[in-house]
């Protein structure tokens, strides 16, 4: 595993060992600009820990709070940097449609630039495509019986 993660560019960004400017960093996540922005503002929020894809997230407190935190960070950044935007999108590409095998939340403040880019961020239904962050949260929300209350 060590070999895999040391080659992962997002792991390197998370450790702040690249020239990528971090818009946010804490002990769970970092945020930075997408290198190929598809919208007026296009940020990525990634976990510091190497989690390959949404398929590696499960219905448990740890994963649920991680994704909620990623979404919170993304929303805070976009509302602050693109307050005039009328539409925001927050979501993940599901394999095999993901480009990098390190979980990353796409945070988009629309409009898309160019407009056809929106095709890349359409949900293709249960087979994959783009999944909205809210939808993913529903899928991994711990069941009441699993809560430690
Ligand atoms: Zn990684
Ligand atoms: Zn992606």
PDB file of C-alpha atoms and ligand atoms in Angstrom:
ATOM      1  CA  UNK A   1       0.000   0.000   0.000  1.00  0.00           C
ATOM      2  CA  UNK A   2       2.819   2.400   0.862  1.00  0.00           C
ATOM      3  CA  UNK A   3       4.071   2.229  -2.737  1.00  0.00           C
ATOM      4  CA  UNK A   4       0.631   2.982  -4.113  1.00  0.00           C
ATOM      5  CA  UNK A   5      -0.007   5.999  -1.928  1.00  0.00           C
ATOM      6  CA  UNK A   6       3.455   7.520  -2.375  1.00  0.00           C
ATOM      7  CA  UNK A   7       2.773   7.664  -6.132  1.00  0.00           C
ATOM      8  CA  UNK A   8      -0.646   9.168  -5.657  1.00  0.00           C
ATOM      9  CA  UNK A   9      -0.578  12.823  -6.641  1.00  0.00           C
ATOM     10  CA  UNK A  10      -3.484  13.688  -4.332  1.00  0.00           C
ATOM     11  CA  UNK A  11      -1.654  12.137  -1.361  1.00  0.00           C
ATOM     12  CA  UNK A  12       1.283  14.382  -2.176  1.00  0.00           C
ATOM     13  CA  UNK A  13      -1.003  17.410  -2.334  1.00  0.00           C
ATOM     14  CA  UNK A  14      -2.597  16.383   0.983  1.00  0.00           C
ATOM     15  CA  UNK A  15       0.856  16.315   2.576  1.00  0.00           C
ATOM     16  CA  UNK A  16       1.473  19.744   1.061  1.00  0.00           C
ATOM     17  CA  UNK A  17       4.573  18.441  -0.739  1.00  0.00           C
ATOM     18  CA  UNK A  18       3.640  19.992  -4.107  1.00  0.00           C
ATOM     19  CA  UNK A  19       3.386  23.570  -5.373  1.00  0.00           C
ATOM     20  CA  UNK A  20      -0.431  23.325  -5.335  1.00  0.00           C
ATOM     21  CA  UNK A  21      -1.944  26.126  -3.285  1.00  0.00           C
ATOM     22  CA  UNK A  22      -4.156  24.764  -0.540  1.00  0.00           C
ATOM     23  CA  UNK A  23      -7.356  26.744  -0.067  1.00  0.00           C
ATOM     24  CA  UNK A  24      -8.078  24.893   3.138  1.00  0.00           C
ATOM     25  CA  UNK A  25      -6.323  22.289   5.237  1.00  0.00           C
ATOM     26  CA  UNK A  26      -7.075  20.601   8.525  1.00  0.00           C
ATOM     27  CA  UNK A  27      -6.295  17.175   9.969  1.00  0.00           C
ATOM     28  CA  UNK A  28      -9.043  15.468   7.921  1.00  0.00           C
ATOM     29  CA  UNK A  29      -9.178  17.191   4.523  1.00  0.00           C
ATOM     30  CA  UNK A  30      -7.480  19.640   2.164  1.00  0.00           C
ATOM     31  CA  UNK A  31      -9.010  21.726  -0.625  1.00  0.00           C
ATOM     32  CA  UNK A  32      -7.449  23.127  -3.787  1.00  0.00           C
ATOM     33  CA  UNK A  33      -8.396  24.314  -7.271  1.00  0.00           C
ATOM     34  CA  UNK A  34      -9.074  21.717  -9.973  1.00  0.00           C
ATOM     35  CA  UNK A  35      -6.206  21.903 -12.481  1.00  0.00           C
ATOM     36  CA  UNK A  36      -8.743  21.835 -15.327  1.00  0.00           C
ATOM     37  CA  UNK A  37     -11.567  24.006 -14.021  1.00  0.00           C
ATOM     38  CA  UNK A  38     -14.925  23.208 -15.647  1.00  0.00           C
ATOM     39  CA  UNK A  39     -16.857  26.058 -14.061  1.00  0.00           C
ATOM     40  CA  UNK A  40     -16.555  29.637 -12.834  1.00  0.00           C
ATOM     41  CA  UNK A  41     -15.097  28.173  -9.620  1.00  0.00           C
ATOM     42  CA  UNK A  42     -14.085  24.514  -9.436  1.00  0.00           C
ATOM     43  CA  UNK A  43     -12.500  23.192  -6.279  1.00  0.00           C
ATOM     44  CA  UNK A  44     -11.631  19.725  -5.080  1.00  0.00           C
ATOM     45  CA  UNK A  45     -11.858  18.617  -1.460  1.00  0.00           C
ATOM     46  CA  UNK A  46      -9.972  15.414  -0.626  1.00  0.00           C
ATOM     47  CA  UNK A  47      -9.422  13.388   2.536  1.00  0.00           C
ATOM     48  CA  UNK A  48      -5.861  13.434   3.877  1.00  0.00           C
ATOM     49  CA  UNK A  49      -6.144   9.661   4.208  1.00  0.00           C
ATOM     50  CA  UNK A  50      -5.879   7.692   0.938  1.00  0.00           C
ATOM     51  CA  UNK A  51      -9.403   6.432   0.224  1.00  0.00           C
ATOM     52  CA  UNK A  52      -9.608   5.323  -3.433  1.00  0.00           C
ATOM     53  CA  UNK A  53     -13.256   5.882  -4.460  1.00  0.00           C
ATOM     54  CA  UNK A  54     -16.840   6.256  -3.236  1.00  0.00           C
ATOM     55  CA  UNK A  55     -17.045   2.442  -3.410  1.00  0.00           C
ATOM     56  CA  UNK A  56     -14.699   2.378  -0.423  1.00  0.00           C
ATOM     57  CA  UNK A  57     -17.098   4.375   1.738  1.00  0.00           C
ATOM     58  CA  UNK A  58     -19.446   2.498   4.013  1.00  0.00           C
ATOM     59  CA  UNK A  59     -22.461   3.075   6.161  1.00  0.00           C
ATOM     60  CA  UNK A  60     -20.562   4.078   9.293  1.00  0.00           C
ATOM     61  CA  UNK A  61     -20.076   7.160  11.457  1.00  0.00           C
ATOM     62  CA  UNK A  62     -16.467   7.683  10.415  1.00  0.00           C
ATOM     63  CA  UNK A  63     -17.195   7.782   6.667  1.00  0.00           C
ATOM     64  CA  UNK A  64     -20.385   9.771   7.103  1.00  0.00           C
ATOM     65  CA  UNK A  65     -18.684  12.484   9.151  1.00  0.00           C
ATOM     66  CA  UNK A  66     -15.764  12.610   6.707  1.00  0.00           C
ATOM     67  CA  UNK A  67     -18.041  13.220   3.703  1.00  0.00           C
ATOM     68  CA  UNK A  68     -20.151  15.747   5.672  1.00  0.00           C
ATOM     69  CA  UNK A  69     -16.987  17.585   6.573  1.00  0.00           C
ATOM     70  CA  UNK A  70     -15.752  17.552   2.945  1.00  0.00           C
ATOM     71  CA  UNK A  71     -19.082  19.016   1.849  1.00  0.00           C
ATOM     72  CA  UNK A  72     -18.994  21.673   4.578  1.00  0.00           C
ATOM     73  CA  UNK A  73     -15.513  22.777   3.590  1.00  0.00           C
ATOM     74  CA  UNK A  74     -16.480  22.920  -0.103  1.00  0.00           C
ATOM     75  CA  UNK A  75     -19.641  24.891   0.591  1.00  0.00           C
ATOM     76  CA  UNK A  76     -17.854  27.369   2.840  1.00  0.00           C
ATOM     77  CA  UNK A  77     -15.169  27.995   0.193  1.00  0.00           C
ATOM     78  CA  UNK A  78     -17.616  28.455  -2.686  1.00  0.00           C
ATOM     79  CA  UNK A  79     -20.058  30.653  -0.758  1.00  0.00           C
ATOM     80  CA  UNK A  80     -17.099  32.818   0.176  1.00  0.00           C
ATOM     81  CA  UNK A  81     -15.370  32.908  -3.249  1.00  0.00           C
ATOM     82  CA  UNK A  82     -18.422  32.844  -5.549  1.00  0.00           C
ATOM     83  CA  UNK A  83     -21.286  34.370  -3.564  1.00  0.00           C
ATOM     84  CA  UNK A  84     -22.888  35.708  -6.773  1.00  0.00           C
ATOM     85  CA  UNK A  85     -23.213  32.247  -8.319  1.00  0.00           C
ATOM     86  CA  UNK A  86     -26.795  31.017  -8.646  1.00  0.00           C
ATOM     87  CA  UNK A  87     -26.045  27.305  -8.843  1.00  0.00           C
ATOM     88  CA  UNK A  88     -23.603  25.120  -7.011  1.00  0.00           C
ATOM     89  CA  UNK A  89     -22.888  21.446  -7.531  1.00  0.00           C
ATOM     90  CA  UNK A  90     -21.153  19.164  -5.067  1.00  0.00           C
ATOM     91  CA  UNK A  91     -20.465  15.566  -5.953  1.00  0.00           C
ATOM     92  CA  UNK A  92     -18.249  12.655  -6.854  1.00  0.00           C
ATOM     93  CA  UNK A  93     -17.473  10.704 -10.003  1.00  0.00           C
ATOM     94  CA  UNK A  94     -18.167   7.044  -9.475  1.00  0.00           C
ATOM     95  CA  UNK A  95     -15.776   4.473 -10.912  1.00  0.00           C
ATOM     96  CA  UNK A  96     -14.999   3.915 -13.763  1.00  0.00           C
ATOM     97  CA  UNK A  97     -15.780   7.597 -14.405  1.00  0.00           C
ATOM     98  CA  UNK A  98     -13.360   8.964 -11.826  1.00  0.00           C
ATOM     99  CA  UNK A  99     -10.067  10.377 -13.088  1.00  0.00           C
ATOM    100  CA  UNK A 100      -7.856   9.970 -10.011  1.00  0.00           C
ATOM    101  CA  UNK A 101      -8.116   7.041  -7.597  1.00  0.00           C
ATOM    102  CA  UNK A 102      -8.096   9.178  -4.480  1.00  0.00           C
ATOM    103  CA  UNK A 103     -11.523  10.228  -3.285  1.00  0.00           C
ATOM    104  CA  UNK A 104     -12.262  13.834  -4.259  1.00  0.00           C
ATOM    105  CA  UNK A 105     -15.338  15.996  -3.953  1.00  0.00           C
ATOM    106  CA  UNK A 106     -15.937  18.256  -6.970  1.00  0.00           C
ATOM    107  CA  UNK A 107     -17.232  21.654  -5.845  1.00  0.00           C
ATOM    108  CA  UNK A 108     -18.580  23.715  -8.727  1.00  0.00           C
ATOM    109  CA  UNK A 109     -19.954  27.229  -8.810  1.00  0.00           C
ATOM    110  CA  UNK A 110     -21.819  27.478 -12.119  1.00  0.00           C
ATOM    111  CA  UNK A 111     -21.924  28.446 -14.965  1.00  0.00           C
ATOM    112  CA  UNK A 112     -19.889  25.680 -16.554  1.00  0.00           C
ATOM    113  CA  UNK A 113     -17.053  26.916 -18.775  1.00  0.00           C
ATOM    114  CA  UNK A 114     -17.418  25.858 -21.562  1.00  0.00           C
ATOM    115  CA  UNK A 115     -21.079  24.893 -21.297  1.00  0.00           C
ATOM    116  CA  UNK A 116     -20.719  21.326 -22.686  1.00  0.00           C
ATOM    117  CA  UNK A 117     -18.621  20.493 -19.633  1.00  0.00           C
ATOM    118  CA  UNK A 118     -21.860  19.943 -17.750  1.00  0.00           C
ATOM    119  CA  UNK A 119     -22.116  16.538 -19.501  1.00  0.00           C
ATOM    120  CA  UNK A 120     -19.265  15.276 -17.374  1.00  0.00           C
ATOM    121  CA  UNK A 121     -21.218  16.082 -14.224  1.00  0.00           C
ATOM    122  CA  UNK A 122     -24.491  14.374 -15.060  1.00  0.00           C
ATOM    123  CA  UNK A 123     -25.746  11.450 -13.076  1.00  0.00           C
ATOM    124  CA  UNK A 124     -25.938   8.306 -15.191  1.00  0.00           C
ATOM    125  CA  UNK A 125     -28.260   6.633 -12.745  1.00  0.00           C
ATOM    126  CA  UNK A 126     -27.420   3.546 -10.715  1.00  0.00           C
ATOM    127  CA  UNK A 127     -24.684   2.511 -13.128  1.00  0.00           C
ATOM    128  CA  UNK A 128     -22.423   5.345 -12.171  1.00  0.00           C
ATOM    129  CA  UNK A 129     -21.596   8.783 -13.405  1.00  0.00           C
ATOM    130  CA  UNK A 130     -21.750  11.693 -11.035  1.00  0.00           C
ATOM    131  CA  UNK A 131     -23.289  11.319  -7.604  1.00  0.00           C
ATOM    132  CA  UNK A 132     -24.395  14.394  -5.672  1.00  0.00           C
ATOM    133  CA  UNK A 133     -22.758  14.685  -2.256  1.00  0.00           C
ATOM    134  CA  UNK A 134     -26.172  14.819  -0.556  1.00  0.00           C
ATOM    135  CA  UNK A 135     -27.160  11.572  -2.251  1.00  0.00           C
ATOM    136  CA  UNK A 136     -23.966   9.864  -1.210  1.00  0.00           C
ATOM    137  CA  UNK A 137     -24.530  11.017   2.371  1.00  0.00           C
ATOM    138  CA  UNK A 138     -27.973   9.406   2.309  1.00  0.00           C
ATOM    139  CA  UNK A 139     -26.400   6.173   1.087  1.00  0.00           C
ATOM    140  CA  UNK A 140     -23.765   6.036   3.836  1.00  0.00           C
ATOM    141  CA  UNK A 141     -25.818   7.504   6.673  1.00  0.00           C
ATOM    142  CA  UNK A 142     -25.440   5.131   9.619  1.00  0.00           C
ATOM    143  CA  UNK A 143     -28.654   3.308  10.475  1.00  0.00           C
ATOM    144  CA  UNK A 144     -30.134   4.228  13.872  1.00  0.00           C
ATOM    145  CA  UNK A 145     -29.241   0.764  15.205  1.00  0.00           C
ATOM    146  CA  UNK A 146     -25.575   1.391  14.412  1.00  0.00           C
ATOM    147  CA  UNK A 147     -25.378   4.627  16.363  1.00  0.00           C
ATOM    148  CA  UNK A 148     -23.515   4.536  19.628  1.00  0.00           C
ATOM    149  CA  UNK A 149     -26.128   6.264  21.738  1.00  0.00           C
TER     150      UNK A 149
HETATM  151 ZN1  LIG B   1      -3.906   9.163  -2.467  1.00  0.00          ZN
HETATM  152 ZN1  LIG B   2     -13.128  13.749 -10.531  1.00  0.00          ZN
END
